[in-house]
Amino acid sequence: MRTAVLQFPGSCDERDALAAARLVGDADLHWHRDRDLRGADVVVVPGGFSYGDYLRAGAIARFSPAMESVVELAGEGGLVLGICNGFQVLCEAGLLPGALLPNAGRRFTFRQVDLEVVRTDTAFTSACEPGERLSVPAKHSWGRYYAPEETLDALEAGGQVLLRYDSAHNFNGSLRDIAGVMNAAGNVFGLMPHPEHAVDARTGSTDGLRIFESLRLAVEGARA
Amino acid sequence: MPSPPTPTVDEAIALGLTSDEHALISEKLGRAPNQVELAVFSLLWSEHCAYKHSKKLLRTLPTEGPQVIMGPGENAGAVDVGGGLACVFKVESHNHPSAVEPFQGAATGVGGILRDIFALGARPIAVLDSLRFGDPERSERSRYLLDGAVRGIGHYGNSIGVPTVGGEVYFEEPYEHNCLVNAMAIGLGERDKLVRSAAAGVGNVVVLYGASTGRDGIGGASVLASAELGEADEDKRPTVQVGDPFEESKLLECSLELLERGLIVALQDLGAAGLSSSASEMASKGAVGIDLDVARVPLREADMEPFEIMVSESQERMLCVVEPSNVPDVLAVCERWEVHGTAIGEVTGSGRLRVLHGERVVGDMPVAALVDDCPLYDLAPARPEKPLYAPAPATLAADATAQEALLALLASPNVASRRPLFEQYDAIVQSRTVRRPEECDAAVLLLPDGGAIAASIDGNGRRVAADPYRGTIGAVLECASNLACAGAEPLGTTNCLNFGNPEKPHIAWQLVEAVRGLGDACRALDAPIVGGNVSLYNEGASGPIYPTPVVGMVGRLPDASRAGRTGFVQEGDAVAIVGRREPSLAASELSRLRGEPLPDRLDDVDVADVRATQEAIRDAVRDGLLSSVHDVAEGGLAVALAECCLAGGIGARAELPQAGEPPVAPSVALFGENPGAFVVSGHPTALAQLAERVHLDIVGEVGGESLHVICGAAGIDSSLAELHAAHDSLRRFFP
């Protein structure tokens, strides 16, 4: 499996995502101006402050040439993972429903959070045990997941909410404790916490590896 | 365009020069300086750039060791951390800008120190910060400065993707009008690829890249950094620079790519005094001259005068020297990163900094006069005859119980948990952070070979105010103790000397004594000083700040997975005190709470003995003997025990000896401070192994949901919840 990790001016966590993706397969950084994804099985839109978060987090990155290809790839069923700023970009690009608003506390906040895995039968969570809780760091200023009530109802009914914060750890005030959502087709997933920062016991937990391991299983399963 | 009239001596004085200095400049030039030249000289001959009151002292510091790759004089210092890698680090102040505009002041402080790191070709991997404010409980201004500085540090570091992994903050009355914002950055690079800033190669091209140049920060180095703060500081707000971490992020990646591809000969960031300083420094180090055409500099405001372009402190700019054949490639890399790149000058053999505006020469100065000929002044130190600092108002009764004292200490802003601050910083980006803040006494950063860098920053100004020599030794020892707790041996030291006006004899005395202490301690620990910064004239309407040498230290440990932890871990582990117990309440946190005046000296410290204890602790951590390890600092042993409980989420019982002959009072044993003591926990047999090497007293056991301490007639019995509530007191300043 080969993963392309997008790199925008202002990306911060792209090397971390690259290292995490390399634990489960081949991976490269992919420059935002480069339209050709060269047959990547998975695209990761990483965290950071693409374009300095000017205008609105993720609002400018969605217009880059690479993102146009990502939208195409998503339309063809390719796997796309957006982390933190990448989640914001995917929402801005219309690949995922809802929006990320400023944290309830109006401050950048960094904490280790517990996440409840809502579903384990998806391309992004199949390596998790049912009912498992993941300990993963979160760090952002704009992480409050918001969507209209009807959308939230539909997301829950459609099984598109894959991760929820432990309610005591929902520091950003996300509606219904939502930490990560998938599109209806099941091939695009965005989350605010950082699984790529939870892949080495020396620097924290290894729980985030499950997300990358799930992607590997999905790609290899599709090939088998 | 007619030339502006030649400035008068009075105009030179208004820019911070003396009439003698103006006369000397005229002698060097063979005529009176014109407007451009005066602007350039006034900055390069400012305290901030020329270190004219501190250079002679700094020459006494130890700067050499087998591990040192780069010492003072370069953009930052560098030490060897093995595997062909160099750890590059430096601490710098941004005090006066932060006192005027805390958010931008602190943000650009971080931006500036990061540029010093990547100017050497190293990737910045961590930031630590050292902050000082007035009492936030009594001062709205201090709360405003605290909030703004923390937001500013977070804004810059978080956005550029460099983790803020540690730091320290103290709140004391003398910083009310003149807060301190010092930032330390650490970088990692291949030791053979570090680049120096010396310009070389006559005919090579000088390229300016990064943000365009505006009128922000004009005169920052002379007007703000080299004079006391006064009443009308609001008017100085335009002299504070504005930072843009997104621009810097591009600048960083662009610079590292230029260096990686070997496209540039020399590199220098633009900091204080902008182009003037960068070009002069590069020319001076390379013993060459530089011609700059200011008409080619991309401007934010078209009508800027040549002198304004030369002294602008607009942020996020770099200056490099390039062989002519490489210029197209350099400009292409700049374009890829969406960074302006412009050839603005040339290296010459003239030994002069010439400023051109198109065809016209608007300034022509010998580089040596700019960089080397600023007069250095001798200090006239005199020990003050009466105390310089009034005691803080008492907030704790002298007859308070031990329990009341412990809770008051934990809630004191100087001791309380820093979590409400560091939660506003990204501590983990770049995936090297082995120990997050409050998990270990030092920050621990993973190296590719499985080892780690440990880093600490410290400088308790109150103790230095009481005794500049011994107080500064204490700050150095505290850093080394923090490294020992991580399992690291010191490799090198950086420092920022934050003091008042050195032209005043008692401030000069503080400075001389502190530098003597710094040198003696670093020599005794074999932790040479590889770089640093001096910030003088830190005085406000109510007097000078506490003399505050901020010490940053970097070390190495062989196995990151064995880095020490602060918090108690294991029910049933034995708790022990390691090292000398000579606790004293002199200049302690408890004395401050009681409103007691500062003593006029601290106890002598046997540095060699403390070093031996640190080495024993370090080896025990490396051998995996200890479950937890924490050094005893502000608030003494009782606070250290409480911190171990809080960090681990588990209680402890202890019976503390009243060390000394005759035995000290329980309050001294519980809350007295002394360098070189540690609280450790572990299996009794492991502790017995450590006891073969160093003095160790087993005093209790880990377990339960509360901290229970007996010391003579005094006793403490507090639940973890009660301790936590007190320790979380800073939370209320960040609503």
Coordinates of N, CA, C and O in Angstrom, one line a residue, chain B residues 257-404:
Chain B
E257 N 16.0 23.9 2.8 CA 16.2 23.3 1.5 C 17.4 24.0 0.8 O 18.2 23.3 0.1
L258 N 17.5 25.3 0.9 CA 18.7 25.9 0.3 C 20.0 25.4 0.9 O 21.0 25.1 0.1
L259 N 20.0 25.1 2.2 CA 21.2 24.6 2.8 C 21.5 23.1 2.4 O 22.6 22.7 2.1
E260 N 20.4 22.3 2.4 CA 20.4 20.9 2.1 C 21.0 20.7 0.7 O 21.8 19.8 0.4
R261 N 20.6 21.6 -0.2 CA 21.1 21.5 -1.6 C 22.4 22.2 -1.9 O 22.9 22.3 -3.0
G262 N 23.0 22.8 -0.8 CA 24.3 23.4 -0.9 C 24.3 24.6 -1.8 O 25.3 24.9 -2.5
L263 N 23.2 25.4 -1.8 CA 23.1 26.5 -2.7 C 23.7 27.8 -2.2 O 23.8 28.8 -2.9
I264 N 23.9 27.9 -0.9 CA 24.4 29.1 -0.3 C 25.7 29.0 0.5 O 26.0 28.0 1.0
V265 N 26.4 30.1 0.5 CA 27.7 30.2 1.1 C 27.6 30.6 2.6 O 28.4 30.1 3.4
A266 N 26.7 31.4 2.9 CA 26.6 31.9 4.3 C 25.1 32.4 4.5 O 24.4 32.7 3.5
L267 N 24.7 32.3 5.7 CA 23.3 32.6 6.1 C 23.3 33.4 7.4 O 24.0 33.1 8.3
Q268 N 22.4 34.3 7.5 CA 22.2 35.1 8.7 C 20.8 35.5 8.8 O 20.2 35.9 7.8
D269 N 20.2 35.5 10.0 CA 18.8 36.0 10.1 C 18.8 37.5 10.3 O 19.9 38.1 10.7
L270 N 17.7 38.1 10.1 CA 17.6 39.6 10.4 C 16.9 39.7 11.7 O 15.7 39.4 11.8
G271 N 17.6 40.2 12.7 CA 16.9 40.3 14.0 C 17.0 41.8 14.4 O 16.6 42.7 13.6
A272 N 17.5 42.1 15.6 CA 17.6 43.5 16.0 C 18.5 44.2 15.0 O 19.5 43.7 14.6
A273 N 18.0 45.4 14.7 CA 18.8 46.3 13.8 C 18.8 45.8 12.3 O 19.5 46.4 11.5
G274 N 17.9 44.9 12.1 CA 17.6 44.5 10.7 C 18.8 44.3 9.8 O 19.8 43.7 10.1
L275 N 18.7 44.8 8.6 CA 19.8 44.7 7.5 C 21.1 45.2 8.0 O 22.1 44.7 7.7
S276 N 21.1 46.3 8.8 CA 22.3 46.9 9.2 C 23.2 45.9 10.0 O 24.4 45.8 9.7
S277 N 22.5 45.3 10.9 CA 23.3 44.4 11.8 C 23.7 43.1 11.0 O 24.8 42.6 11.1
S278 N 22.7 42.5 10.3 CA 23.0 41.3 9.6 C 24.2 41.4 8.6 O 25.1 40.6 8.5
A279 N 24.1 42.5 7.7 CA 25.1 42.7 6.7 C 26.5 43.0 7.4 O 27.5 42.4 7.0
S280 N 26.5 43.8 8.4 CA 27.7 44.1 9.1 C 28.4 42.9 9.7 O 29.6 42.7 9.6
E281 N 27.5 42.1 10.4 CA 28.0 40.9 11.1 C 28.6 39.9 10.0 O 29.7 39.3 10.2
M282 N 27.9 39.7 8.9 CA 28.4 38.8 7.9 C 29.7 39.3 7.3 O 30.6 38.5 7.1
A283 N 29.8 40.6 7.0 CA 31.0 41.1 6.5 C 32.1 41.1 7.4 O 33.3 40.7 7.1
S284 N 31.8 41.4 8.7 CA 32.9 41.4 9.7 C 33.5 40.0 9.9 O 34.7 39.8 9.9
K285 N 32.6 39.0 10.0 CA 33.1 37.6 10.2 C 33.9 37.1 9.0 O 34.8 36.3 9.2
G286 N 33.6 37.6 7.8 CA 34.3 37.1 6.7 C 35.4 38.0 6.3 O 36.1 37.8 5.3
A287 N 35.6 39.1 7.0 CA 36.7 40.1 6.7 C 36.5 40.6 5.3 O 37.5 40.7 4.5
V288 N 35.3 40.9 4.9 CA 35.1 41.4 3.5 C 34.2 42.7 3.7 O 33.9 43.2 4.8
G289 N 33.8 43.2 2.5 CA 32.9 44.4 2.5 C 31.6 43.9 1.9 O 31.5 42.8 1.3
I290 N 30.5 44.7 2.1 CA 29.2 44.4 1.4 C 28.6 45.7 0.9 O 28.6 46.7 1.5
D291 N 28.2 45.6 -0.4 CA 27.4 46.7 -1.0 C 25.9 46.3 -1.0 O 25.6 45.2 -1.4
L292 N 25.1 47.1 -0.5 CA 23.6 46.9 -0.5 C 22.9 48.0 -1.2 O 23.1 49.1 -1.0
D293 N 22.0 47.6 -2.1 CA 21.2 48.6 -2.8 C 19.8 48.5 -2.2 O 19.0 47.6 -2.5
V294 N 19.5 49.5 -1.4 CA 18.2 49.5 -0.7 C 17.0 49.7 -1.6 O 15.9 49.4 -1.3
A295 N 17.3 50.3 -2.8 CA 16.2 50.4 -3.8 C 15.7 49.1 -4.3 O 14.5 49.0 -4.8
R296 N 16.4 48.0 -4.1 CA 16.0 46.7 -4.6 C 15.2 45.9 -3.5 O 14.7 44.9 -3.8
V297 N 15.2 46.4 -2.3 CA 14.5 45.7 -1.2 C 13.0 45.8 -1.4 O 12.5 46.9 -1.5
P298 N 12.3 44.7 -1.4 CA 10.9 44.7 -1.5 C 10.3 45.4 -0.3 O 10.5 45.0 0.9
L299 N 9.4 46.4 -0.5 CA 8.9 47.2 0.6 C 7.4 47.0 0.8 O 6.7 46.8 -0.2
R300 N 7.0 47.2 2.0 CA 5.6 47.2 2.3 C 5.0 48.6 2.0 O 3.8 48.7 1.7
E301 N 5.8 49.6 2.3 CA 5.4 51.0 2.1 C 6.4 51.6 1.1 O 7.6 51.7 1.4
A302 N 5.9 52.0 0.0 CA 6.8 52.4 -1.1 C 7.7 53.6 -0.8 O 8.8 53.8 -1.3
D303 N 7.2 54.5 0.1 CA 8.0 55.7 0.3 C 9.0 55.7 1.5 O 9.4 56.7 2.0
M304 N 9.4 54.4 1.8 CA 10.4 54.4 2.9 C 11.7 55.0 2.5 O 12.2 54.8 1.4
E305 N 12.3 55.7 3.5 CA 13.6 56.3 3.3 C 14.7 55.2 3.4 O 14.5 54.2 4.1
P306 N 15.9 55.5 2.8 CA 17.0 54.5 2.9 C 17.3 54.1 4.3 O 17.5 53.0 4.6
F307 N 17.4 55.1 5.2 CA 17.7 54.8 6.6 C 16.7 53.9 7.3 O 17.0 53.0 8.0
E308 N 15.4 54.1 6.9 CA 14.4 53.2 7.4 C 14.5 51.8 6.9 O 14.3 50.8 7.7
I309 N 14.9 51.6 5.7 CA 15.0 50.3 5.1 C 16.2 49.6 5.8 O 16.1 48.4 6.1
M310 N 17.2 50.3 6.1 CA 18.4 49.7 6.8 C 18.2 49.3 8.2 O 18.8 48.4 8.7
V311 N 17.3 50.0 8.9 CA 17.1 49.7 10.3 C 15.8 49.0 10.6 O 15.5 48.6 11.8
S312 N 14.9 48.8 9.7 CA 13.6 48.2 9.9 C 13.8 46.8 10.6 O 14.8 46.1 10.2
E313 N 13.0 46.5 11.5 CA 13.1 45.2 12.2 C 11.9 44.3 11.8 O 11.4 43.5 12.5
S314 N 11.4 44.5 10.6 CA 10.4 43.6 10.1 C 10.8 42.2 10.2 O 12.0 41.8 10.0
Q315 N 9.9 41.3 10.6 CA 10.2 39.9 11.0 C 10.3 39.0 9.8 O 10.0 39.4 8.7
E316 N 10.7 37.8 10.0 CA 10.7 36.7 9.0 C 11.5 37.1 7.7 O 11.0 36.9 6.6
R317 N 12.7 37.5 7.9 CA 13.6 37.8 6.8 C 15.0 37.2 7.0 O 15.4 37.1 8.2
M318 N 15.6 36.7 6.0 CA 17.0 36.2 6.1 C 17.8 36.8 5.0 O 17.4 37.2 3.9
L319 N 19.1 36.8 5.2 CA 20.1 37.3 4.3 C 21.1 36.2 4.0 O 21.6 35.6 4.9
C320 N 21.4 35.9 2.7 CA 22.3 34.9 2.4 C 23.3 35.4 1.3 O 23.0 36.3 0.6
V321 N 24.4 34.7 1.3 CA 25.5 35.0 0.3 C 25.5 33.8 -0.7 O 25.5 32.6 -0.3
V322 N 25.4 34.1 -2.0 CA 25.3 33.0 -3.0 C 26.3 33.3 -4.1 O 26.5 34.4 -4.6
E323 N 26.9 32.2 -4.6 CA 27.7 32.3 -5.8 C 26.8 32.7 -7.0 O 25.7 32.2 -7.1
P324 N 27.3 33.6 -7.9 CA 26.4 34.1 -9.0 C 25.8 33.0 -9.8 O 24.6 33.1 -10.1
S325 N 26.4 31.9 -10.0 CA 25.9 30.8 -10.8 C 24.7 30.1 -10.1 O 23.8 29.5 -10.8
N326 N 24.6 30.2 -8.8 CA 23.5 29.6 -8.1 C 22.3 30.5 -7.8 O 21.3 30.0 -7.3
V327 N 22.4 31.7 -8.2 CA 21.3 32.7 -7.9 C 20.0 32.2 -8.5 O 19.0 32.2 -7.8
P328 N 20.0 31.8 -9.8 CA 18.7 31.3 -10.3 C 18.0 30.2 -9.5 O 16.8 30.2 -9.2
D329 N 18.9 29.2 -9.1 CA 18.3 28.1 -8.3 C 17.8 28.6 -6.9 O 16.8 28.1 -6.4
V330 N 18.6 29.5 -6.3 CA 18.1 30.0 -5.0 C 16.8 30.7 -5.2 O 15.9 30.5 -4.4
L331 N 16.6 31.5 -6.2 CA 15.4 32.2 -6.4 C 14.2 31.3 -6.7 O 13.1 31.5 -6.3
A332 N 14.6 30.1 -7.4 CA 13.5 29.1 -7.7 C 13.1 28.4 -6.4 O 11.9 28.2 -6.3
V333 N 14.0 28.1 -5.5 CA 13.6 27.5 -4.2 C 12.7 28.5 -3.5 O 11.7 28.1 -2.9
C334 N 13.1 29.8 -3.5 CA 12.2 30.8 -2.8 C 10.8 30.8 -3.4 O 9.8 30.8 -2.7
E335 N 10.8 30.7 -4.7 CA 9.5 30.8 -5.4 C 8.6 29.6 -5.0 O 7.4 29.7 -4.7
R336 N 9.3 28.4 -5.0 CA 8.5 27.2 -4.6 C 7.9 27.3 -3.2 O 6.8 26.9 -3.0
W337 N 8.6 28.0 -2.3 CA 8.0 28.1 -0.9 C 7.2 29.4 -0.8 O 6.9 29.8 0.3
E338 N 7.0 30.1 -1.9 CA 6.2 31.3 -1.9 C 6.8 32.4 -1.0 O 6.1 33.0 -0.1
V339 N 8.1 32.5 -1.1 CA 8.9 33.5 -0.3 C 9.5 34.4 -1.3 O 10.1 34.0 -2.3
H340 N 9.5 35.7 -1.0 CA 10.2 36.7 -1.9 C 11.7 36.5 -1.8 O 12.2 36.4 -0.7
G341 N 12.3 36.4 -2.9 CA 13.8 36.4 -2.9 C 14.3 37.4 -3.8 O 13.9 37.5 -5.0
T342 N 15.2 38.3 -3.4 CA 15.7 39.4 -4.2 C 17.2 39.5 -4.0 O 17.7 39.6 -2.9
A343 N 18.0 39.6 -5.1 CA 19.4 40.0 -5.0 C 19.5 41.4 -4.7 O 19.0 42.3 -5.5
I344 N 20.1 41.8 -3.6 CA 20.1 43.2 -3.2 C 21.5 43.7 -3.1 O 21.7 44.9 -2.8
G345 N 22.5 42.9 -3.2 CA 23.9 43.4 -3.1 C 24.9 42.4 -3.4 O 24.7 41.4 -4.1
E346 N 26.1 42.7 -3.0 CA 27.3 42.0 -3.5 C 28.4 42.1 -2.4 O 28.5 43.0 -1.7
V347 N 29.2 41.0 -2.3 CA 30.3 40.9 -1.5 C 31.5 41.6 -2.2 O 31.7 41.4 -3.3
T348 N 32.2 42.5 -1.4 CA 33.3 43.3 -2.0 C 34.5 43.1 -1.2 O 34.5 42.5 -0.1
G349 N 35.6 43.5 -1.7 CA 36.9 43.4 -1.0 C 37.2 44.7 -0.2 O 38.3 44.8 0.3
S350 N 36.3 45.6 -0.1 CA 36.6 46.9 0.4 C 36.6 47.0 1.9 O 37.1 47.9 2.5
G351 N 36.0 46.0 2.6 CA 36.0 46.1 4.1 C 35.0 47.2 4.5 O 35.0 47.6 5.7
R352 N 34.1 47.6 3.6 CA 33.2 48.7 4.0 C 31.8 48.2 3.8 O 31.5 47.4 2.9
L353 N 30.8 48.7 4.6 CA 29.4 48.5 4.3 C 29.0 49.8 3.5 O 29.0 50.9 4.1
R354 N 28.7 49.5 2.3 CA 28.2 50.7 1.5 C 26.7 50.5 1.2 O 26.2 49.4 0.8
V355 N 26.0 51.6 1.5 CA 24.5 51.6 1.2 C 24.2 52.4 0.0 O 24.6 53.6 -0.1
L356 N 23.7 51.7 -1.0 CA 23.3 52.5 -2.2 C 21.8 52.6 -2.4 O 21.1 51.8 -1.8
H357 N 21.4 53.6 -3.0 CA 20.0 53.8 -3.4 C 20.0 53.9 -4.9 O 20.2 55.0 -5.4
G358 N 19.9 52.8 -5.6 CA 20.2 52.9 -7.1 C 21.6 53.1 -7.3 O 22.5 52.4 -6.8
E359 N 21.9 54.2 -8.1 CA 23.3 54.5 -8.4 C 24.0 55.3 -7.3 O 25.2 55.4 -7.2
R360 N 23.2 55.9 -6.4 CA 23.7 56.9 -5.5 C 24.2 56.2 -4.2 O 23.5 55.3 -3.6
V361 N 25.4 56.5 -3.7 CA 25.9 56.0 -2.4 C 25.3 56.9 -1.3 O 25.5 58.1 -1.3
V362 N 24.5 56.3 -0.4 CA 23.8 57.0 0.6 C 24.5 56.8 2.0 O 24.1 57.4 3.0
G363 N 25.4 55.8 2.0 CA 26.1 55.5 3.3 C 27.3 54.7 3.0 O 27.3 53.9 2.1
D364 N 28.4 55.0 3.7 CA 29.7 54.3 3.4 C 30.5 54.2 4.7 O 31.0 55.2 5.2
M365 N 30.6 53.0 5.3 CA 31.1 52.9 6.6 C 32.1 51.7 6.7 O 31.8 50.7 6.2
P366 N 33.2 51.9 7.4 CA 34.1 50.7 7.6 C 33.4 49.7 8.5 O 32.9 50.0 9.5
V367 N 33.4 48.4 8.0 CA 32.7 47.4 8.8 C 33.4 47.2 10.2 O 32.7 47.1 11.2
A368 N 34.7 47.3 10.3 CA 35.3 47.2 11.6 C 34.9 48.2 12.5 O 34.7 48.0 13.7
A369 N 34.6 49.4 12.0 CA 34.2 50.5 12.9 C 32.8 50.2 13.5 O 32.5 50.4 14.7
L370 N 32.0 49.6 12.6 CA 30.6 49.3 13.1 C 30.6 48.1 14.1 O 29.9 48.2 15.1
V371 N 31.4 47.1 13.8 CA 31.3 45.9 14.6 C 32.3 45.8 15.8 O 31.9 45.3 16.9
D372 N 33.5 46.3 15.6 CA 34.5 46.1 16.6 C 34.9 47.3 17.4 O 35.5 47.2 18.4
D373 N 34.6 48.5 16.9 CA 35.1 49.7 17.5 C 34.2 50.4 18.5 O 34.5 51.5 19.0
C374 N 33.0 49.9 18.7 CA 32.2 50.5 19.7 C 32.9 50.5 21.0 O 33.5 49.4 21.4
P375 N 33.0 51.6 21.7 CA 33.7 51.6 23.0 C 33.1 50.6 24.0 O 31.9 50.5 24.1
L376 N 33.9 49.9 24.7 CA 33.4 49.0 25.8 C 33.6 49.8 27.1 O 34.7 50.4 27.3
Y377 N 32.6 49.7 28.0 CA 32.7 50.5 29.2 C 33.0 49.6 30.4 O 32.4 48.5 30.5
D378 N 33.8 50.0 31.3 CA 34.0 49.3 32.5 C 32.9 49.6 33.5 O 32.3 50.7 33.5
L379 N 32.5 48.6 34.2 CA 31.4 48.8 35.2 C 32.0 49.4 36.4 O 33.2 49.2 36.7
A380 N 31.2 50.0 37.2 CA 31.7 50.5 38.5 C 30.9 49.9 39.6 O 30.0 50.5 40.2
P381 N 31.1 48.6 39.9 CA 30.2 47.9 40.8 C 30.4 48.3 42.2 O 31.5 48.6 42.7
A382 N 29.3 48.4 42.9 CA 29.3 48.7 44.4 C 28.2 48.0 45.0 O 27.0 48.1 44.6
R383 N 28.5 47.2 46.0 CA 27.5 46.4 46.8 C 26.6 47.4 47.4 O 27.0 48.3 48.1
P384 N 25.3 47.2 47.3 CA 24.3 48.2 47.9 C 24.4 48.1 49.4 O 24.6 47.1 50.0
E385 N 24.3 49.3 50.0 CA 24.4 49.3 51.5 C 23.1 49.0 52.1 O 23.1 48.5 53.3
K386 N 22.0 49.3 51.5 CA 20.7 48.9 52.1 C 19.9 48.1 51.0 O 20.2 48.2 49.8
P387 N 18.9 47.3 51.5 CA 18.2 46.4 50.6 C 17.6 47.2 49.4 O 17.1 48.3 49.6
L388 N 17.7 46.6 48.2 CA 17.1 47.3 47.0 C 15.6 47.0 46.9 O 14.9 47.7 46.2
Y389 N 15.2 45.9 47.5 CA 13.9 45.4 47.2 C 13.1 45.3 48.5 O 13.5 44.7 49.5
A390 N 11.9 45.8 48.4 CA 11.0 45.7 49.6 C 10.4 44.3 49.6 O 10.2 43.7 48.6
P391 N 10.1 43.8 50.9 CA 9.5 42.5 50.9 C 8.1 42.5 50.4 O 7.4 43.5 50.4
A392 N 7.7 41.3 49.8 CA 6.3 41.2 49.4 C 5.4 41.3 50.6 O 5.8 40.9 51.7
P393 N 4.1 41.8 50.4 CA 3.2 41.7 51.5 C 2.9 40.3 52.0 O 2.9 39.4 51.2
A394 N 2.8 40.1 53.3 CA 2.6 38.8 53.9 C 1.2 38.3 53.5 O 0.2 39.0 53.5
T395 N 1.2 37.0 53.1 CA -0.1 36.4 52.8 C -0.3 35.1 53.6 O -1.3 34.5 53.6
L396 N 0.7 34.8 54.5 CA 0.6 33.6 55.3 C 1.1 34.0 56.7 O 2.2 34.6 56.8
A397 N 0.3 33.7 57.7 CA 0.7 34.0 59.1 C 1.9 33.2 59.5 O 2.1 32.1 59.1
A398 N 2.8 33.9 60.3 CA 4.0 33.2 60.8 C 3.7 31.9 61.6 O 4.5 31.0 61.6
D399 N 2.5 31.9 62.2 CA 2.2 30.8 63.1 C 1.2 29.8 62.3 O 0.6 29.0 63.0
A400 N 1.2 29.9 61.0 CA 0.3 28.9 60.2 C 0.8 27.5 60.5 O 2.0 27.3 60.7
T401 N -0.1 26.5 60.5 CA 0.3 25.1 60.6 C 1.0 24.7 59.4 O 0.9 25.3 58.3
A402 N 1.7 23.5 59.5 CA 2.4 22.9 58.4 C 1.4 22.7 57.2 O 1.8 22.9 56.1
Q403 N 0.3 22.2 57.6 CA -0.7 21.9 56.6 C -1.2 23.1 55.8 O -1.2 23.1 54.6
E404 N -1.4 24.2 56.6 CA -1.8 25.5 56.0 C -0.7 26.0 55.1 O -0.9 26.5 54.0

